């Protein structure tokens, strides 16, 4: 096996173990054993458990970010919302191990930070789209970050729930998310106020 192939093998083994057992439940010994190598090989490639974990988390975060951001490439705002919701749920469906790693304990040693930071990166992409749409419709574009966080948070938390529930099907979940977000957004008040006594 070449060095590159060995590195990828170790990442694949570690990814599965981190998904199944979490960071604390996984050891260098187990990674080496499952990869049929000695512990020094893991240390040579990654410097230890912390190093391999950081690479696994950073890769998962980049895959998820790329999938969601690429779904925001254009079209009608509702279509972009549908594409983004579907992209996140597709990642959850097709990369359940990766999503488990991200939502469980990605903050342990990741170079990029936490799942929350990833959601902030996605929200920042959504923010630019919303700011343009808000300006075009006469809303205050300075509020786009607030709405971007709300939308991304709604989809991400639903994705966490759906990771275990798996019902209804992905596109139905995405349709319900879009229904809630779009029908709520299509009737925004320009200056919303609470109706409860203060």
XYZ file of C-alpha atoms in Angstrom:
198
model
C 0.000 0.000 0.000
C 1.327 3.474 -0.843
C 1.553 6.111 1.859
C -1.451 7.899 0.374
C -3.501 4.688 0.289
C -2.502 3.840 3.876
C -3.486 7.331 5.041
C -6.900 6.983 3.383
C -7.377 3.523 4.887
C -6.628 4.885 8.364
C -9.063 7.758 7.819
C -11.806 5.362 6.700
C -11.278 3.097 9.707
C -11.119 6.019 12.132
C -14.220 7.656 10.625
C -16.259 4.514 11.238
C -14.962 4.119 14.795
C -15.559 7.794 15.688
C -19.083 7.546 14.280
C -19.846 4.386 16.253
C -18.040 5.137 19.519
C -17.329 8.866 19.605
C -13.979 10.490 20.240
C -13.572 9.281 23.816
C -14.613 5.718 22.979
C -12.045 5.321 20.208
C -8.362 4.566 20.741
C -5.266 4.590 18.544
C -4.859 0.915 19.395
C -8.270 0.093 17.955
C -7.693 2.187 14.833
C -4.375 0.394 14.252
C -5.880 -3.031 14.959
C -8.818 -2.504 12.554
C -6.431 -1.228 9.867
C -4.089 -4.167 10.522
C -1.111 -1.920 11.198
C 0.988 -1.068 14.238
C 0.263 1.964 16.412
C 3.416 3.768 15.192
C 1.931 3.812 11.675
C -1.060 5.819 12.944
C 1.296 8.174 14.815
C 3.505 8.535 11.731
C 0.577 9.668 9.560
C -1.423 11.738 12.048
C 0.581 12.258 15.227
C -2.072 10.466 17.289
C -5.800 10.250 17.854
C -6.233 14.020 17.990
C -4.664 14.459 14.564
C -6.676 11.797 12.791
C -9.872 13.001 14.454
C -9.246 16.594 13.338
C -8.754 15.457 9.735
C -11.930 13.323 9.809
C -14.015 16.195 11.232
C -12.570 18.814 8.889
C -13.272 16.599 5.872
C -16.860 15.952 6.946
C -17.459 19.636 7.571
C -16.104 20.528 4.141
C -18.213 17.867 2.394
C -21.378 19.067 4.103
C -20.605 22.747 3.491
C -19.822 22.108 -0.185
C -23.065 20.191 -0.710
C -25.261 22.827 0.913
C -23.509 25.849 -0.611
C -23.552 24.335 -4.106
C -27.326 23.977 -3.755
C -27.556 27.752 -3.334
C -26.296 28.454 -6.827
C -29.265 30.333 -8.210
C -32.881 30.299 -9.158
C -35.963 31.472 -7.340
C -35.521 31.919 -3.556
C -37.999 29.128 -2.816
C -36.134 26.779 -5.144
C -32.860 27.625 -3.377
C -34.498 26.921 -0.011
C -35.745 23.562 -1.315
C -32.316 22.727 -2.728
C -30.528 23.637 0.513
C -32.941 21.626 2.696
C -32.636 18.634 0.381
C -28.827 18.964 0.261
C -28.507 18.898 4.045
C -30.913 15.978 4.394
C -29.142 14.132 1.568
C -25.874 14.526 3.456
C -27.561 13.170 6.609
C -28.981 10.242 4.634
C -25.875 9.352 2.634
C -23.232 10.249 5.228
C -24.910 9.235 8.472
C -21.552 8.316 10.012
C -20.131 11.723 9.146
C -23.173 13.545 10.486
C -22.968 11.521 13.722
C -19.374 12.668 14.118
C -20.255 16.307 13.454
C -23.207 16.539 15.818
C -21.818 14.362 18.594
C -18.490 15.879 19.534
C -16.853 17.688 16.629
C -15.696 20.465 18.938
C -13.242 18.179 20.711
C -10.198 18.992 18.570
C -11.322 20.147 15.143
C -9.163 22.796 13.499
C -12.280 24.508 12.156
C -14.220 24.315 15.387
C -17.659 23.010 16.073
C -20.802 21.979 14.255
C -22.068 25.397 15.277
C -19.231 27.015 13.313
C -20.154 24.953 10.273
C -23.760 26.109 10.549
C -22.506 29.692 10.825
C -20.556 29.202 7.578
C -23.690 27.950 5.836
C -25.784 30.750 7.359
C -23.306 33.301 6.053
C -23.889 31.995 2.516
C -27.657 32.146 3.042
C -27.340 35.634 4.544
C -26.034 37.101 1.291
C -28.934 35.631 -0.652
C -31.477 36.862 1.896
C -29.961 40.359 2.011
C -30.415 40.685 -1.742
C -33.983 39.402 -1.550
C -34.827 41.630 1.439
C -33.511 44.727 -0.335
C -35.460 43.896 -3.484
C -38.677 43.586 -1.456
C -38.238 46.640 0.748
C -37.212 44.848 3.959
C -34.271 45.840 6.132
C -31.289 43.908 4.704
C -29.429 44.317 8.042
C -31.790 41.663 9.440
C -30.672 39.035 6.898
C -28.160 37.457 9.372
C -30.932 36.858 11.914
C -33.171 35.168 9.358
C -30.276 33.166 7.906
C -29.419 31.765 11.353
C -33.092 30.909 11.957
C -33.457 29.069 8.640
C -30.197 27.150 8.868
C -30.850 26.270 12.510
C -34.315 24.990 11.682
C -33.024 22.713 8.936
C -29.987 21.513 10.940
C -31.986 20.648 14.065
C -34.541 18.835 11.961
C -31.655 16.957 10.317
C -30.418 15.855 13.746
C -33.885 14.557 14.627
C -34.312 12.883 11.233
C -30.926 11.141 11.532
C -32.561 8.764 14.017
C -36.234 8.971 12.988
C -35.773 8.420 9.223
C -39.511 8.918 8.717
C -41.018 10.508 6.758
C -38.842 10.210 3.659
C -36.169 12.815 2.921
C -38.064 14.803 0.307
C -41.190 14.894 2.452
C -39.194 16.259 5.389
C -37.610 18.855 3.087
C -41.056 19.802 1.730
C -42.384 20.368 5.253
C -39.373 22.473 6.197
C -39.808 24.590 3.087
C -43.543 24.845 3.733
C -42.935 26.249 7.204
C -40.114 28.549 6.164
C -41.549 29.761 2.873
C -45.104 30.332 3.942
C -43.877 32.129 7.012
C -41.374 34.183 5.042
C -43.833 35.079 2.312
C -45.931 37.004 4.833
C -43.212 38.851 6.760
C -44.239 42.046 8.484
C -41.928 44.984 7.812
C -41.703 45.890 11.530
C -42.727 42.824 13.574
C -43.686 43.298 17.206
C -44.732 40.870 19.901
C -48.391 41.015 20.833
C -47.792 39.759 24.377
C -47.857 42.335 27.190
C -44.308 43.340 28.132
